[in-house]
């Protein structure tokens, strides 16, 4: 099967430090992959570089066999919650509708249909009651669900999520993971930057272990081994040992 | 129209266009860029004058756009190469402004440009500098230019309302949806530049920052809706401009200074009294919460 995402020789730097070095991997359709690695391993940068939000020094990234610019409409991106200003004067429904701005087109106002789509996505995330709520009045978990709802209305084939489970409550974590599994079962492909190693095996069928370059990549059951964790996290393993028991 | 009428109209047009542009400045966290551009447009005006040898409105607007874009490109260029954003703004705008001051002091100072005028503005002269328009008749040139700029600002903001909203709130998402985030940034910088230079004659380079930032910062405290924030900010701008004029007439003092001071008063009132974020409501909420708790 043709991979939905094919990365090869990807190299990028951040403030003169090389954060990604010769990253290469392929992602098959209908998979749910977690991207794990220590702080500074380049997880977020990898997403940004693939999506042309951060410059790359070399390498190639192909989506559905095409360049990013030609595949944009099939790709959904959920940035870290902290990357936006939640005091912005707008409400939850409006934020979700932003996911449709690409489809609505220039100079046009959102129509009833778009409103209904956004409402439906909020409902799916259990947030319909908060549609009119100003976004600063939402809890962290609710804000993350709004972001997820926004990704849902984009109706993409390939999703990238940057730490969607960071700092959210248990109910939100369940709601998000259920949603991602539904997407996967519909044949969509999902890649998630993830920090909680304890849940990798429960939540994801694939794992990409990153430490500036790809340490290991494959089915979680075979890939997420003590040895690979050690190779990925290196010196920070003492802390890891406590975590994994 | 009477002399005072023209001044009030000029001031209101300044308040309205600055108030609207200010909302986007605040939400895009670019208040300092307004300060920078309000100074560097001076260089644009001087260069436009040196090239064309006349001080017409159109040339000034073009010079201002060029200077505003140069400022934002340079700030971005230094920042991308490791200079802190604020330091980059500080270095770029003072340098460009200094070049403008040097050029004025040596070459064109005897003409209609002088440093004090550009820094402080002189709204009292505005009713005398008139142009003849078909159908409308003779109106002050500043009123004409400010009206054009207000129309451009209104059309740009309303036509691309949702694009401004998304590129301000979440530029990464906007880019991933295929919106030209960088282009919109520079279009916005151009809007800031033309608004600044149009307001220049009336209130000067320093006070225009007050008109750009303060009404919008006050409006931010009153509402959680973007459209309402635009309306309130424009309204606060006009309110400050008009009340500033009457304060100046009453105290027989600087009009632009009084107008900028009035924006400060509007902000202070908002800061204390606004229902959502104001000090008073916070104090009451705090007291209500404290009273409800046992002990």
Short mmCIF file of C-alpha atoms in Angstrom, two decimals:
data_model
loop_
_atom_site.label_atom_id
_atom_site.label_comp_id
_atom_site.label_asym_id
_atom_site.label_seq_id
_atom_site.Cartn_x
_atom_site.Cartn_y
_atom_site.Cartn_z
CA UNK A 1 0.00 0.00 0.00
CA UNK A 2 1.25 3.48 -0.75
CA UNK A 3 2.24 5.26 2.46
CA UNK A 4 0.14 8.35 3.33
CA UNK A 5 3.27 10.00 4.60
CA UNK A 6 6.82 9.42 3.47
CA UNK A 7 9.69 11.27 5.12
CA UNK A 8 13.30 10.86 4.10
CA UNK A 9 16.57 12.54 5.00
CA UNK A 10 14.76 15.31 6.91
CA UNK A 11 17.13 17.69 8.67
CA UNK A 12 16.26 20.90 10.48
CA UNK A 13 17.79 23.24 13.01
CA UNK A 14 16.43 25.56 15.65
CA UNK A 15 18.54 28.59 16.57
CA UNK A 16 21.63 27.00 15.00
CA UNK A 17 21.22 23.72 16.92
CA UNK A 18 20.47 20.74 14.78
CA UNK A 19 17.24 19.31 16.23
CA UNK A 20 16.38 16.86 13.46
CA UNK A 21 19.01 14.79 11.75
CA UNK A 22 18.27 12.57 8.76
CA UNK A 23 14.77 11.65 9.93
CA UNK A 24 13.20 8.97 7.74
CA UNK A 25 10.00 6.95 8.11
CA UNK A 26 6.86 5.92 6.23
CA UNK A 27 3.35 5.90 7.68
CA UNK A 28 0.67 3.51 6.44
CA UNK A 29 -2.97 4.57 6.13
CA UNK A 30 -5.39 3.81 8.93
CA UNK A 31 -2.77 3.81 11.68
CA UNK A 32 -2.69 5.60 15.01
CA UNK A 33 0.91 6.51 15.78
CA UNK A 34 2.42 8.11 18.87
CA UNK A 35 5.57 10.14 18.51
CA UNK A 36 7.61 9.83 21.72
CA UNK A 37 11.03 11.00 22.79
CA UNK A 38 12.79 13.04 25.48
CA UNK A 39 12.47 16.82 25.77
CA UNK A 40 14.29 18.46 22.91
CA UNK A 41 14.08 15.32 20.77
CA UNK A 42 12.45 17.42 18.05
CA UNK A 43 8.90 16.02 18.27
CA UNK A 44 7.03 19.31 17.82
CA UNK A 45 9.65 20.56 15.39
CA UNK A 46 9.14 17.44 13.29
CA UNK A 47 5.43 18.27 12.91
CA UNK A 48 6.18 21.90 12.11
CA UNK A 49 8.83 21.07 9.56
CA UNK A 50 6.59 18.56 7.81
CA UNK A 51 3.82 21.18 7.63
CA UNK A 52 6.12 23.93 6.34
CA UNK A 53 5.71 25.93 9.55
CA UNK A 54 9.43 25.68 10.27
CA UNK A 55 12.19 25.73 7.64
CA UNK A 56 13.90 22.49 6.71
CA UNK A 57 17.57 22.26 5.77
CA UNK A 58 17.25 19.17 3.60
CA UNK A 59 15.17 16.09 2.97
CA UNK A 60 11.79 15.38 1.48
CA UNK A 61 8.27 14.98 2.86
CA UNK A 62 5.55 13.49 0.65
CA UNK A 63 1.87 13.34 1.59
CA UNK A 64 -0.20 10.88 -0.45
CA UNK A 65 2.70 10.93 -2.91
CA UNK A 66 2.50 14.72 -3.31
CA UNK A 67 4.13 17.83 -1.94
CA UNK A 68 2.60 19.44 1.14
CA UNK A 69 1.26 22.40 -0.83
CA UNK A 70 -0.78 20.08 -3.05
CA UNK A 71 -2.06 17.94 -0.16
CA UNK A 72 -2.92 20.69 2.36
CA UNK A 73 -6.66 20.23 2.19
CA UNK A 74 -6.35 16.58 3.26
CA UNK A 75 -4.23 17.34 6.33
CA UNK A 76 -5.44 18.49 9.75
CA UNK A 77 -3.16 19.99 12.38
CA UNK A 78 -3.88 20.51 16.06
CA UNK A 79 -1.15 22.71 17.59
CA UNK A 80 -0.27 22.67 21.28
CA UNK A 81 -3.00 24.26 23.37
CA UNK A 82 -0.51 26.79 24.73
CA UNK A 83 0.33 28.08 21.25
CA UNK A 84 -2.71 30.36 21.07
CA UNK A 85 -4.06 33.20 23.20
CA UNK A 86 -7.15 31.86 25.00
CA UNK A 87 -8.11 35.41 26.02
CA UNK A 88 -8.90 36.12 22.39
CA UNK A 89 -12.43 37.59 22.15
CA UNK A 90 -14.27 34.68 20.60
CA UNK A 91 -16.40 31.70 21.63
CA UNK A 92 -16.02 27.92 21.31
CA UNK A 93 -18.28 27.57 18.27
CA UNK A 94 -16.33 30.25 16.45
CA UNK A 95 -13.01 28.51 17.09
CA UNK A 96 -14.42 25.28 15.67
CA UNK A 97 -15.71 27.12 12.61
CA UNK A 98 -12.18 28.35 11.93
CA UNK A 99 -11.42 24.79 10.84
CA UNK A 100 -13.78 25.42 7.92
CA UNK A 101 -12.32 28.75 6.78
CA UNK A 102 -10.26 27.05 4.10
CA UNK A 103 -13.38 25.49 2.60
CA UNK A 104 -15.59 28.58 2.98
CA UNK A 105 -13.21 30.60 0.81
CA UNK A 106 -12.25 34.26 0.56
CA UNK A 107 -14.77 37.07 1.01
CA UNK A 108 -17.53 34.66 2.03
CA UNK A 109 -19.24 34.48 5.36
CA UNK A 110 -19.83 31.16 7.14
CA UNK A 111 -23.29 29.80 6.33
CA UNK A 112 -25.88 27.85 8.28
CA UNK A 113 -24.39 24.62 6.94
CA UNK A 114 -20.96 25.48 8.38
CA UNK A 115 -22.52 26.38 11.71
CA UNK A 116 -24.29 23.02 11.81
CA UNK A 117 -21.08 21.17 10.99
CA UNK A 118 -19.26 22.96 13.79
CA UNK A 119 -22.10 22.28 16.24
CA UNK A 120 -22.01 18.61 15.28
CA UNK A 121 -18.28 18.41 15.98
CA UNK A 122 -18.72 20.12 19.35
CA UNK A 123 -21.47 17.63 20.16
CA UNK A 124 -19.17 14.75 19.25
CA UNK A 125 -16.65 16.07 21.77
CA UNK A 126 -19.36 16.53 24.42
CA UNK A 127 -19.03 20.30 24.22
CA UNK A 128 -22.35 21.36 22.64
CA UNK A 129 -23.46 23.06 25.86
CA UNK A 130 -20.39 25.31 25.74
CA UNK A 131 -20.78 26.56 22.17
CA UNK A 132 -21.42 30.17 23.21
CA UNK A 133 -18.90 30.16 26.02
CA UNK A 134 -16.01 32.59 25.74
CA UNK A 135 -12.89 30.47 25.28
CA UNK A 136 -11.06 31.85 28.32
CA UNK A 137 -13.95 30.59 30.48
CA UNK A 138 -13.24 26.99 29.46
CA UNK A 139 -11.05 24.59 31.45
CA UNK A 140 -7.86 23.27 29.87
CA UNK A 141 -9.53 19.99 28.99
CA UNK A 142 -12.51 21.78 27.43
CA UNK A 143 -10.18 23.98 25.39
CA UNK A 144 -8.44 20.88 24.10
CA UNK A 145 -11.79 19.35 23.14
CA UNK A 146 -12.65 22.51 21.21
CA UNK A 147 -9.36 22.10 19.34
CA UNK A 148 -10.26 18.48 18.60
CA UNK A 149 -13.71 19.50 17.37
CA UNK A 150 -12.03 22.00 15.08
CA UNK A 151 -9.85 19.23 13.67
CA UNK A 152 -12.93 17.04 13.13
CA UNK A 153 -14.72 19.63 10.98
CA UNK A 154 -11.66 19.78 8.76
CA UNK A 155 -12.56 16.22 7.75
CA UNK A 156 -8.94 15.45 6.89
CA UNK A 157 -7.40 12.12 5.89
CA UNK A 158 -4.24 12.66 7.88
CA UNK A 159 -4.11 14.33 11.31
CA UNK A 160 -1.20 15.66 13.32
CA UNK A 161 -1.78 16.45 16.99
CA UNK A 162 0.82 18.10 19.20
CA UNK A 163 0.49 16.93 22.83
CA UNK A 164 -3.33 16.80 22.88
CA UNK A 165 -3.34 14.96 26.20
CA UNK A 166 -0.97 17.30 28.06
CA UNK A 167 -2.60 18.71 31.19
CA UNK A 168 -6.13 17.52 30.50
CA UNK A 169 -8.55 15.79 32.87
CA UNK A 170 -9.27 12.06 32.67
CA UNK A 171 -12.67 12.52 31.00
CA UNK A 172 -11.14 14.66 28.26
CA UNK A 173 -8.33 12.17 27.74
CA UNK A 174 -10.92 9.42 27.22
CA UNK A 175 -13.03 11.59 24.92
CA UNK A 176 -10.02 12.48 22.79
CA UNK A 177 -8.71 8.93 22.54
CA UNK A 178 -12.19 7.62 21.65
CA UNK A 179 -12.43 10.21 18.90
CA UNK A 180 -9.00 9.31 17.53
CA UNK A 181 -9.94 5.65 17.48
CA UNK A 182 -13.14 6.44 15.58
CA UNK A 183 -11.05 8.34 13.04
CA UNK A 184 -8.67 5.41 12.71
CA UNK A 185 -11.53 2.97 12.23
CA UNK A 186 -12.81 5.20 9.43
CA UNK A 187 -9.47 4.67 7.71
CA UNK A 188 -7.97 8.03 8.63
CA UNK A 189 -4.35 8.28 9.70
CA UNK A 190 -3.45 9.96 12.99
CA UNK A 191 -0.06 10.96 14.40
CA UNK A 192 0.14 12.22 17.97
CA UNK A 193 3.06 13.79 19.84
CA UNK A 194 2.73 12.09 23.20
CA UNK A 195 4.56 12.41 26.50
CA UNK A 196 3.02 9.79 28.79
CA UNK A 197 4.95 6.57 28.21
CA UNK A 198 2.63 4.58 30.45
CA UNK A 199 -0.29 4.92 28.03
CA UNK A 200 1.56 4.36 24.75
CA UNK A 201 0.76 0.65 24.64
CA UNK A 202 -2.92 1.12 25.50
CA UNK A 203 -3.63 3.98 23.14
CA UNK A 204 -1.53 3.58 20.00
CA UNK A 205 -0.97 0.75 17.54
CA UNK A 206 2.21 2.32 16.15
CA UNK A 207 5.04 4.16 17.83
CA UNK A 208 7.71 6.45 16.39
CA UNK A 209 10.57 6.83 18.85
CA UNK A 210 12.47 9.99 18.15
CA UNK A 211 15.69 11.43 19.46
CA UNK A 212 16.80 13.88 16.77
CA UNK A 213 16.58 10.97 14.39
CA UNK A 214 14.30 7.95 14.36
CA UNK A 215 15.45 5.40 16.94
CA UNK A 216 12.69 2.90 16.27
CA UNK A 217 9.40 2.86 14.39
CA UNK A 218 6.77 0.15 14.04
CA UNK A 219 3.94 -1.71 15.73
CA UNK A 220 3.83 -0.76 19.40
CA UNK A 221 3.87 -4.35 20.67
CA UNK A 222 7.21 -5.11 18.99
CA UNK A 223 8.79 -1.66 18.98
CA UNK A 224 8.02 -0.16 22.37
CA UNK A 225 10.56 -2.32 24.22
CA UNK A 226 12.75 -1.53 27.21
CA UNK A 227 15.77 -1.62 24.98
CA UNK A 228 14.36 0.90 22.52
CA UNK A 229 13.13 3.13 25.33
CA UNK A 230 16.64 3.09 26.76
CA UNK A 231 18.11 3.94 23.36
CA UNK A 232 15.64 6.81 22.90
CA UNK A 233 15.84 8.34 26.35
CA UNK A 234 19.47 7.50 27.14
CA UNK A 235 20.64 9.29 30.27
CA UNK A 236 17.15 10.02 31.51
CA UNK A 237 16.42 6.35 32.00
CA UNK A 238 16.65 6.38 35.79
CA UNK A 239 13.48 8.45 35.85
CA UNK A 240 12.06 6.13 33.21
CA UNK A 241 12.77 3.07 35.34
CA UNK A 242 10.60 4.47 38.11
CA UNK A 243 7.83 5.07 35.61
CA UNK A 244 7.90 1.68 33.99
CA UNK A 245 8.43 -0.27 37.22
CA UNK B 1 -18.61 73.88 8.37
CA UNK B 2 -17.19 75.84 11.26
CA UNK B 3 -13.56 75.79 12.25
CA UNK B 4 -14.28 73.74 15.36
CA UNK B 5 -16.49 71.42 13.28
CA UNK B 6 -13.63 70.54 10.92
CA UNK B 7 -11.29 69.89 13.81
CA UNK B 8 -13.83 67.64 15.51
CA UNK B 9 -14.43 65.76 12.25
CA UNK B 10 -10.69 65.34 11.69
CA UNK B 11 -10.17 64.13 15.23
CA UNK B 12 -13.10 61.71 15.01
CA UNK B 13 -11.79 60.23 11.76
CA UNK B 14 -8.41 59.73 13.45
CA UNK B 15 -10.09 58.11 16.46
CA UNK B 16 -12.20 55.80 14.32
CA UNK B 17 -9.51 54.48 11.97
CA UNK B 18 -6.91 54.18 14.73
CA UNK B 19 -9.43 52.47 17.00
CA UNK B 20 -10.23 49.83 14.37
CA UNK B 21 -6.61 49.14 13.41
CA UNK B 22 -5.68 49.11 17.10
CA UNK B 23 -7.88 46.07 17.78
CA UNK B 24 -5.80 43.96 15.40
CA UNK B 25 -2.58 45.42 16.81
CA UNK B 26 -3.58 44.34 20.32
CA UNK B 27 -4.84 40.89 19.31
CA UNK B 28 -1.76 40.21 17.19
CA UNK B 29 0.41 41.38 20.10
CA UNK B 30 2.05 44.00 17.96
CA UNK B 31 1.53 47.17 19.98
CA UNK B 32 5.23 47.89 19.89
CA UNK B 33 5.25 47.65 16.10
CA UNK B 34 2.77 50.54 16.03
CA UNK B 35 5.19 52.61 18.05
CA UNK B 36 7.98 51.70 15.65
CA UNK B 37 6.03 52.40 12.48
CA UNK B 38 4.64 55.66 13.78
CA UNK B 39 8.23 56.88 13.90
CA UNK B 40 9.69 55.31 10.78
CA UNK B 41 6.97 56.68 8.50
CA UNK B 42 8.78 59.97 9.04
CA UNK B 43 11.63 58.59 6.93
CA UNK B 44 9.13 57.52 4.29
CA UNK B 45 7.62 60.98 4.15
CA UNK B 46 10.99 62.71 3.93
CA UNK B 47 12.22 60.40 1.17
CA UNK B 48 8.94 60.82 -0.72
CA UNK B 49 9.43 64.58 -0.45
CA UNK B 50 13.05 64.40 -1.62
CA UNK B 51 12.03 62.33 -4.64
CA UNK B 52 8.96 64.29 -5.71
CA UNK B 53 9.69 67.69 -4.18
CA UNK B 54 6.11 68.10 -3.06
CA UNK B 55 4.20 67.26 0.07
CA UNK B 56 1.07 65.79 -1.43
CA UNK B 57 -1.08 63.25 0.37
CA UNK B 58 -0.64 60.41 -2.12
CA UNK B 59 3.15 60.61 -2.11
CA UNK B 60 3.17 60.66 1.66
CA UNK B 61 0.95 57.57 1.79
CA UNK B 62 3.19 55.66 -0.61
CA UNK B 63 6.31 56.72 1.29
CA UNK B 64 4.66 55.66 4.54
CA UNK B 65 3.73 52.21 3.22
CA UNK B 66 7.28 51.69 1.99
CA UNK B 67 8.74 52.76 5.33
CA UNK B 68 6.28 50.64 7.30
CA UNK B 69 7.06 47.56 5.22
CA UNK B 70 10.80 48.20 5.44
CA UNK B 71 10.45 48.44 9.23
CA UNK B 72 8.56 45.16 9.57
CA UNK B 73 10.84 43.33 7.12
CA UNK B 74 13.96 44.51 8.96
CA UNK B 75 12.52 43.68 12.40
CA UNK B 76 11.64 40.20 11.16
CA UNK B 77 15.04 39.79 9.50
CA UNK B 78 17.00 40.55 12.68
CA UNK B 79 14.63 38.50 14.82
CA UNK B 80 15.04 35.46 12.55
CA UNK B 81 18.79 35.77 13.05
CA UNK B 82 18.68 35.55 16.81
CA UNK B 83 18.02 39.16 17.93
CA UNK B 84 15.20 39.44 20.51
CA UNK B 85 11.94 40.75 19.06
CA UNK B 86 11.84 43.87 21.28
CA UNK B 87 15.52 44.63 20.78
CA UNK B 88 15.07 44.22 17.05
CA UNK B 89 12.14 46.67 17.03
CA UNK B 90 14.11 49.13 19.16
CA UNK B 91 17.18 49.04 16.95
CA UNK B 92 15.35 49.25 13.64
CA UNK B 93 12.90 52.02 14.41
CA UNK B 94 15.29 54.36 16.17
CA UNK B 95 17.80 53.98 13.34
CA UNK B 96 15.29 54.62 10.56
CA UNK B 97 13.73 57.48 12.52
CA UNK B 98 17.18 58.98 13.10
CA UNK B 99 17.90 58.90 9.37
CA UNK B 100 14.62 60.75 8.84
CA UNK B 101 15.55 63.37 11.45
CA UNK B 102 19.01 63.86 9.93
CA UNK B 103 17.57 64.27 6.45
CA UNK B 104 15.01 66.81 7.66
CA UNK B 105 17.59 68.79 9.57
CA UNK B 106 19.93 69.06 6.60
CA UNK B 107 17.92 69.05 3.40
CA UNK B 108 14.26 69.81 3.75
CA UNK B 109 13.96 71.44 7.12
CA UNK B 110 13.16 74.81 5.62
CA UNK B 111 10.20 73.39 3.71
CA UNK B 112 6.98 72.28 5.34
CA UNK B 113 8.53 69.51 7.37
CA UNK B 114 9.98 69.93 10.78
CA UNK B 115 10.65 67.52 13.59
CA UNK B 116 8.38 69.11 16.14
CA UNK B 117 5.45 69.15 13.76
CA UNK B 118 5.83 65.48 12.89
CA UNK B 119 6.23 64.44 16.51
CA UNK B 120 3.41 66.50 17.98
CA UNK B 121 1.13 67.17 15.02
CA UNK B 122 -0.75 70.39 14.61
CA UNK B 123 -4.44 69.87 14.29
CA UNK B 124 -5.17 73.59 14.60
CA UNK B 125 -3.78 74.24 11.09
CA UNK B 126 -5.79 71.51 9.45
CA UNK B 127 -8.94 73.52 8.57
CA UNK B 128 -6.80 75.99 6.57
CA UNK B 129 -5.07 73.54 4.24
CA UNK B 130 -7.84 72.84 1.79
CA UNK B 131 -8.35 71.08 -1.49
CA UNK B 132 -11.15 71.49 -4.02
CA UNK B 133 -13.18 68.34 -4.73
CA UNK B 134 -15.79 67.86 -7.44
CA UNK B 135 -19.37 67.74 -6.07
CA UNK B 136 -18.22 68.28 -2.50
CA UNK B 137 -16.40 71.56 -2.74
CA UNK B 138 -13.56 72.79 -0.62
CA UNK B 139 -12.62 70.60 2.34
CA UNK B 140 -9.45 70.30 4.41
CA UNK B 141 -6.97 67.93 2.75
CA UNK B 142 -6.49 65.99 6.00
CA UNK B 143 -10.22 65.25 6.17
CA UNK B 144 -10.12 63.99 2.59
CA UNK B 145 -7.11 61.71 3.19
CA UNK B 146 -8.42 60.46 6.52
CA UNK B 147 -11.77 59.60 4.91
CA UNK B 148 -10.05 57.61 2.16
CA UNK B 149 -7.91 55.78 4.71
CA UNK B 150 -10.92 55.03 6.90
CA UNK B 151 -12.75 53.56 3.92
CA UNK B 152 -9.72 51.44 2.98
CA UNK B 153 -9.36 50.24 6.59
CA UNK B 154 -13.06 49.44 6.92
CA UNK B 155 -13.22 47.56 3.62
CA UNK B 156 -10.02 45.63 4.38
CA UNK B 157 -11.15 44.66 7.87
CA UNK B 158 -14.73 43.73 6.97
CA UNK B 159 -14.01 41.97 3.66
CA UNK B 160 -11.32 39.79 5.22
CA UNK B 161 -12.88 39.67 8.68
CA UNK B 162 -12.61 35.91 9.17
CA UNK B 163 -9.11 35.83 7.68
CA UNK B 164 -7.93 38.52 10.13
CA UNK B 165 -9.56 36.60 12.94
CA UNK B 166 -7.90 33.28 12.21
CA UNK B 167 -4.46 34.68 11.36
CA UNK B 168 -4.55 36.64 14.62
CA UNK B 169 -5.82 33.81 16.80
CA UNK B 170 -3.98 30.83 15.35
CA UNK B 171 -1.50 31.61 12.57
CA UNK B 172 -0.29 27.99 12.46
CA UNK B 173 -3.79 26.70 11.71
CA UNK B 174 -4.33 29.51 9.21
CA UNK B 175 -1.15 28.53 7.36
CA UNK B 176 -2.11 24.86 7.39
CA UNK B 177 -5.47 25.80 5.85
CA UNK B 178 -3.61 27.49 3.03
CA UNK B 179 -4.12 31.12 4.05
CA UNK B 180 -1.27 33.50 3.12
CA UNK B 181 -0.29 34.37 6.70
CA UNK B 182 2.89 36.22 5.77
CA UNK B 183 1.22 38.26 3.05
CA UNK B 184 -1.56 39.23 5.46
CA UNK B 185 1.04 40.32 7.99
CA UNK B 186 2.55 42.73 5.49
CA UNK B 187 -0.85 43.94 4.30
CA UNK B 188 -1.65 44.67 7.92
CA UNK B 189 1.65 46.53 8.37
CA UNK B 190 0.71 48.61 5.32
CA UNK B 191 -2.67 49.42 6.87
CA UNK B 192 -0.94 50.48 10.08
CA UNK B 193 1.41 52.68 8.04
CA UNK B 194 -1.28 54.50 6.06
CA UNK B 195 -3.42 54.99 9.16
CA UNK B 196 -0.44 56.39 11.00
CA UNK B 197 0.59 58.79 8.29
CA UNK B 198 -2.97 59.98 7.76
CA UNK B 199 -3.31 60.69 11.46
CA UNK B 200 0.17 62.22 11.56
CA UNK B 201 -0.75 65.75 10.58
CA UNK B 202 -3.47 65.84 13.17
CA UNK B 203 -1.90 64.26 16.22
CA UNK B 204 1.75 63.57 15.39
CA UNK B 205 3.91 60.48 15.67
CA UNK B 206 3.82 60.09 19.44
CA UNK B 207 0.13 60.73 20.11
CA UNK B 208 -0.91 58.46 17.25
CA UNK B 209 0.41 55.54 19.31
CA UNK B 210 -2.03 56.49 22.06
CA UNK B 211 -4.87 56.62 19.54
CA UNK B 212 -3.87 53.23 18.10
CA UNK B 213 -3.30 51.29 21.30
CA UNK B 214 -5.30 52.74 24.17
CA UNK B 215 -8.91 52.65 22.88
CA UNK B 216 -8.38 49.07 21.69
CA UNK B 217 -6.81 48.05 25.00
CA UNK B 218 -9.83 49.57 26.78
CA UNK B 219 -12.31 47.83 24.45
CA UNK B 220 -10.58 44.50 25.13
CA UNK B 221 -11.61 44.86 28.78
CA UNK B 222 -15.31 45.30 28.01
CA UNK B 223 -16.22 42.53 25.60
CA UNK B 224 -15.60 38.91 24.70
CA UNK B 225 -16.75 39.34 21.10
CA UNK B 226 -14.49 40.47 18.32
CA UNK B 227 -17.03 42.52 16.37
CA UNK B 228 -18.08 44.31 19.55
CA UNK B 229 -14.43 45.00 20.30
CA UNK B 230 -14.02 46.70 16.91
CA UNK B 231 -17.14 48.82 17.47
CA UNK B 232 -16.21 49.77 21.03
CA UNK B 233 -12.62 50.60 20.13
CA UNK B 234 -13.71 52.86 17.27
CA UNK B 235 -16.28 54.44 19.59
CA UNK B 236 -13.70 55.01 22.34
CA UNK B 237 -11.40 56.58 19.75
CA UNK B 238 -14.07 59.07 18.68
CA UNK B 239 -15.10 59.74 22.28
CA UNK B 240 -11.48 60.47 23.25
CA UNK B 241 -10.95 62.68 20.22
CA UNK B 242 -14.07 64.76 20.82
CA UNK B 243 -13.73 65.06 24.58
CA UNK B 244 -10.03 65.78 24.16
CA UNK B 245 -10.87 68.70 21.90
CA UNK B 246 -13.25 70.23 24.43
CA UNK B 247 -10.80 69.74 27.28
CA UNK B 248 -8.15 71.49 25.18
CA UNK B 249 -10.53 74.34 24.36
CA UNK B 250 -11.50 74.66 28.03
CA UNK B 251 -7.92 74.64 29.36
CA UNK B 252 -6.52 76.40 26.27
CA UNK B 253 -3.88 73.72 25.78
CA UNK B 254 -2.56 71.24 23.18
CA UNK B 255 -5.39 69.48 21.34
CA UNK B 256 -3.45 66.34 20.42
CA UNK B 257 -2.11 66.09 23.96
CA UNK B 258 -5.60 66.35 25.42
CA UNK B 259 -6.92 63.74 23.01
CA UNK B 260 -4.20 61.27 23.94
CA UNK B 261 -4.81 62.04 27.60
CA UNK B 262 -8.52 61.35 27.10
CA UNK B 263 -7.70 57.87 25.75
CA UNK B 264 -5.78 57.28 28.98
CA UNK B 265 -8.85 58.31 31.03
CA UNK B 266 -11.09 55.98 28.98
CA UNK B 267 -8.65 53.17 29.65
CA UNK B 268 -8.46 53.88 33.39
CA UNK B 269 -12.26 53.92 33.68
CA UNK B 270 -12.42 50.63 31.78
CA UNK B 271 -9.71 49.11 33.91
CA UNK B 272 -11.63 49.94 37.08
CA UNK B 273 -15.23 49.50 35.97
CA UNK B 274 -15.46 46.91 33.19
CA UNK B 275 -17.76 44.03 34.18
CA UNK B 276 -15.52 41.12 33.14
CA UNK B 277 -11.97 42.18 33.83
CA UNK B 278 -12.35 45.38 35.83
CA UNK B 279 -10.82 45.93 39.25
CA UNK B 280 -14.18 46.74 40.85
CA UNK B 281 -15.96 43.62 39.62
CA UNK B 282 -12.99 41.49 40.59
CA UNK B 283 -13.07 42.99 44.05
CA UNK B 284 -16.81 42.34 44.40
CA UNK B 285 -16.44 38.78 43.12
CA UNK B 286 -13.57 38.19 45.48
CA UNK B 287 -15.60 39.54 48.40
CA UNK B 288 -18.65 37.47 47.43
CA UNK B 289 -16.51 34.35 47.26
CA UNK B 290 -14.83 35.18 50.57
CA UNK B 291 -18.15 35.90 52.27
CA UNK B 292 -19.62 32.60 51.17
CA UNK B 293 -16.78 30.57 52.63
CA UNK B 294 -17.18 29.56 56.28
CA UNK B 295 -14.97 31.23 58.84
#
